CSV table of C-alpha atoms in Angstrom, one decimal:
chain,number,residue,atom,x,y,z
F,1,ARG,CA,-55.9,-64.2,-73.4
F,2,PRO,CA,-54.9,-60.6,-73.4
F,3,GLY,CA,-53.1,-58.8,-70.9
F,4,THR,CA,-50.0,-59.6,-68.6
F,5,SER,CA,-50.0,-62.0,-65.8
F,6,ALA,CA,-48.8,-61.2,-62.3
F,7,LYS,CA,-46.0,-63.3,-62.7
F,8,ASN,CA,-44.6,-61.5,-65.5
F,9,TRP,CA,-45.8,-58.0,-64.5
F,10,CYS,CA,-42.5,-56.0,-63.6
F,11,ASN,CA,-40.5,-58.8,-64.4
F,12,TRP,CA,-37.8,-57.5,-66.6
F,13,PRO,CA,-33.9,-58.0,-66.0
F,14,ASP,CA,-32.0,-55.8,-63.6
F,15,GLU,CA,-29.7,-53.1,-65.0
F,16,PRO,CA,-26.5,-52.2,-63.0
F,17,PHE,CA,-26.6,-48.7,-61.8
F,18,ASP,CA,-23.5,-47.6,-63.9
F,19,LYS,CA,-25.2,-48.5,-67.1
F,20,MET,CA,-28.2,-46.2,-66.6
F,21,ASP,CA,-27.7,-42.9,-68.1
F,22,SER,CA,-31.1,-41.1,-68.0
F,23,THR,CA,-32.0,-38.1,-65.8
F,24,LEU,CA,-34.4,-40.7,-64.0
F,25,SER,CA,-31.7,-43.2,-63.2
F,26,VAL,CA,-31.4,-42.8,-59.4
F,27,GLN,CA,-35.2,-43.0,-59.1
F,28,GLN,CA,-35.3,-46.3,-61.6
F,29,TYR,CA,-32.5,-47.7,-59.6
F,30,ILE,CA,-34.2,-47.3,-56.1
F,31,GLN,CA,-37.4,-48.7,-57.6
F,32,GLN,CA,-35.4,-51.6,-59.1
F,33,LEU,CA,-34.0,-52.3,-55.7
F,34,ILE,CA,-37.2,-52.3,-54.2
F,35,ARG,CA,-38.9,-54.6,-56.8
F,36,LYS,CA,-35.9,-57.0,-56.3
F,37,ASP,CA,-36.2,-57.3,-52.5
F,38,PRO,CA,-38.3,-55.0,-50.7
F,39,SER,CA,-36.9,-56.4,-47.3
F,40,ASP,CA,-33.3,-55.7,-48.2
F,41,ILE,CA,-33.0,-52.3,-46.6
F,42,HIS,CA,-29.3,-52.1,-46.6
F,43,GLU,CA,-29.0,-52.7,-50.2
F,44,ILE,CA,-31.9,-50.2,-51.0
F,45,LEU,CA,-30.1,-47.5,-49.1
F,46,ASN,CA,-26.7,-48.2,-49.9
F,47,ILE,CA,-25.5,-45.3,-51.9
F,48,PRO,CA,-23.7,-46.4,-55.1
F,49,GLN,CA,-20.2,-45.2,-55.7
F,50,TYR,CA,-19.9,-41.6,-57.2
F,51,GLN,CA,-23.5,-41.0,-56.6
F,52,ASP,CA,-24.3,-37.7,-55.2
F,53,GLU,CA,-25.5,-38.0,-51.7
F,54,ASP,CA,-28.0,-35.1,-51.7
F,55,VAL,CA,-29.7,-36.5,-55.0
F,56,TRP,CA,-29.7,-40.0,-53.2
F,57,LYS,CA,-31.7,-38.7,-50.3
F,58,TYR,CA,-33.8,-36.7,-52.4
F,59,GLU,CA,-34.9,-39.6,-54.6
F,60,HIS,CA,-35.4,-41.9,-51.6
F,61,LEU,CA,-37.7,-39.3,-50.0
F,62,ARG,CA,-39.7,-38.9,-53.2
F,63,GLN,CA,-40.2,-42.8,-53.5
F,64,PHE,CA,-41.0,-42.8,-49.8
F,65,CYS,CA,-43.7,-40.3,-50.2
F,66,MET,CA,-45.3,-42.1,-53.3
F,67,GLU,CA,-45.4,-45.2,-51.1
F,68,LEU,CA,-46.9,-43.4,-48.1
F,69,ASN,CA,-49.9,-42.7,-50.1
F,70,GLY,CA,-50.8,-46.3,-49.5
F,71,LEU,CA,-50.7,-45.8,-45.8
F,72,ALA,CA,-53.0,-42.7,-46.2
F,73,VAL,CA,-55.5,-44.8,-48.1
F,74,ILE,CA,-55.7,-47.2,-45.3
F,75,LEU,CA,-55.8,-44.8,-42.6
F,76,GLN,CA,-58.9,-43.0,-44.0
F,77,GLU,CA,-61.1,-46.2,-42.9
F,78,GLU,CA,-60.5,-45.6,-39.3
F,79,CYS,CA,-59.0,-42.0,-38.9
F,80,GLN,CA,-62.2,-39.7,-39.2
F,81,PRO,CA,-62.3,-36.3,-38.4
F,82,LYS,CA,-64.8,-37.0,-35.7
F,83,THR,CA,-62.5,-39.2,-33.6
F,84,CYS,CA,-59.1,-37.9,-34.7
F,85,TYR,CA,-60.0,-34.3,-34.7
F,86,GLN,CA,-56.5,-33.1,-34.4
F,87,MET,CA,-53.0,-34.5,-35.6
F,88,ALA,CA,-51.8,-35.9,-32.0
F,89,ALA,CA,-49.3,-38.4,-31.3
F,90,THR,CA,-49.9,-38.5,-27.5
F,91,ASP,CA,-51.9,-36.2,-25.2
F,92,GLN,CA,-48.7,-34.1,-24.9
F,93,TRP,CA,-47.9,-33.8,-28.9
F,94,ILE,CA,-50.2,-31.9,-31.1
F,95,PHE,CA,-49.0,-30.7,-34.4
F,96,LEU,CA,-50.2,-27.8,-36.4
F,97,CYS,CA,-50.6,-28.2,-40.2
F,98,ALA,CA,-48.4,-25.8,-42.2
F,99,ALA,CA,-50.8,-26.1,-45.2
F,100,HIS,CA,-53.0,-23.2,-43.9
F,101,LYS,CA,-51.8,-19.4,-44.2
F,102,GLN,CA,-51.2,-19.7,-40.4
F,103,PRO,CA,-50.2,-23.0,-39.1
F,104,GLN,CA,-53.4,-24.5,-37.3
F,105,GLU,CA,-54.9,-27.6,-35.9
F,106,CYS,CA,-56.9,-29.7,-38.5
F,107,PRO,CA,-58.2,-33.3,-38.3
F,108,ALA,CA,-55.4,-35.7,-38.6
F,109,ILE,CA,-56.5,-37.5,-41.8
F,110,ASP,CA,-56.4,-33.8,-43.4
F,111,TYR,CA,-53.1,-33.2,-42.0
F,112,VAL,CA,-51.9,-36.5,-43.5
F,113,ARG,CA,-53.5,-35.3,-46.8
F,114,HIS,CA,-51.9,-31.9,-46.6
F,115,THR,CA,-48.6,-33.2,-45.6
F,116,LEU,CA,-48.3,-35.6,-48.6
F,117,GLU,CA,-49.8,-32.9,-51.2
F,118,GLY,CA,-47.2,-30.5,-49.9
F,119,ALA,CA,-44.3,-32.9,-50.2
F,120,SER,CA,-45.3,-33.8,-53.5
F,121,THR,CA,-45.7,-30.2,-54.5
F,122,LEU,CA,-42.2,-29.4,-53.0
F,123,LEU,CA,-40.3,-32.3,-54.4
F,124,ASN,CA,-41.6,-31.7,-57.8
F,125,SER,CA,-41.1,-28.0,-57.7
F,126,ASN,CA,-39.0,-26.6,-60.5
F,127,LYS,CA,-38.2,-23.8,-58.2
F,128,TYR,CA,-36.3,-25.9,-55.6
F,129,PHE,CA,-35.5,-28.8,-57.6
F,130,PRO,CA,-35.0,-28.0,-61.2
F,131,SER,CA,-32.8,-30.9,-61.6
F,132,ARG,CA,-32.9,-34.6,-60.9
F,133,ILE,CA,-29.1,-34.8,-61.2
F,134,ASN,CA,-27.9,-32.3,-59.0
F,135,ILE,CA,-29.4,-30.3,-56.1
F,136,LYS,CA,-28.6,-27.0,-54.7
F,137,GLU,CA,-27.8,-26.9,-50.9
F,138,SER,CA,-30.5,-24.3,-50.3
F,139,SER,CA,-32.9,-26.9,-51.5
F,140,VAL,CA,-31.5,-29.8,-49.6
F,141,THR,CA,-32.5,-28.2,-46.3
F,142,LYS,CA,-36.2,-28.4,-47.2
F,143,LEU,CA,-35.8,-32.2,-47.5
F,144,GLY,CA,-35.5,-32.1,-43.4
F,145,SER,CA,-38.9,-30.4,-43.0
F,146,VAL,CA,-40.5,-32.9,-45.2
F,147,CYS,CA,-39.1,-35.7,-43.1
F,148,ARG,CA,-40.4,-34.3,-39.8
F,149,ARG,CA,-43.8,-33.7,-41.1
F,150,ILE,CA,-43.8,-37.6,-42.3
F,151,TYR,CA,-42.4,-38.7,-39.0
F,152,ARG,CA,-45.7,-37.0,-37.4
F,153,ILE,CA,-47.9,-39.3,-39.6
F,154,PHE,CA,-46.0,-42.3,-38.3
F,155,SER,CA,-46.4,-40.8,-34.7
F,156,HIS,CA,-50.1,-40.3,-34.9
F,157,THR,CA,-50.6,-43.8,-36.5
F,158,TYR,CA,-48.6,-45.7,-34.0
F,159,PHE,CA,-50.2,-44.2,-30.9
F,160,ASN,CA,-53.7,-43.8,-32.2
F,161,HIS,CA,-54.1,-46.6,-34.8
F,162,ARG,CA,-52.3,-49.8,-33.9
């Protein structure tokens, strides 16, 4: 029967980080750790010796955003513009969407889409992140803004869809 069985899918031997030598090594290593044991958060976040901390954070944020798309797909079922007409965590916390020319309210699911699209655009921008090996300090400051906006997705989900 043609194809690959689920058992053999993504079943290749692990490679030590110090043996990886491509520009994508950090991404590959993080994905390898997740594939090996997604519950071992300590190991996944543990920065290898001699690895640049900013690149490590950047690659983790890229991976996190990729995986967060799965939550966005699930949210589409119940986070409708009619019921979640604004991005709110509680009655006291309403977030404006930065994807518009002027920050403004938009339905929560649109805020989620806009945030993930904006994060993807930024994290793949040659202007801010021309290298996957080292990152300019001025670009590192952009990571905090992405994290803050992503946190809002979790806040909304927790307070409105648990």
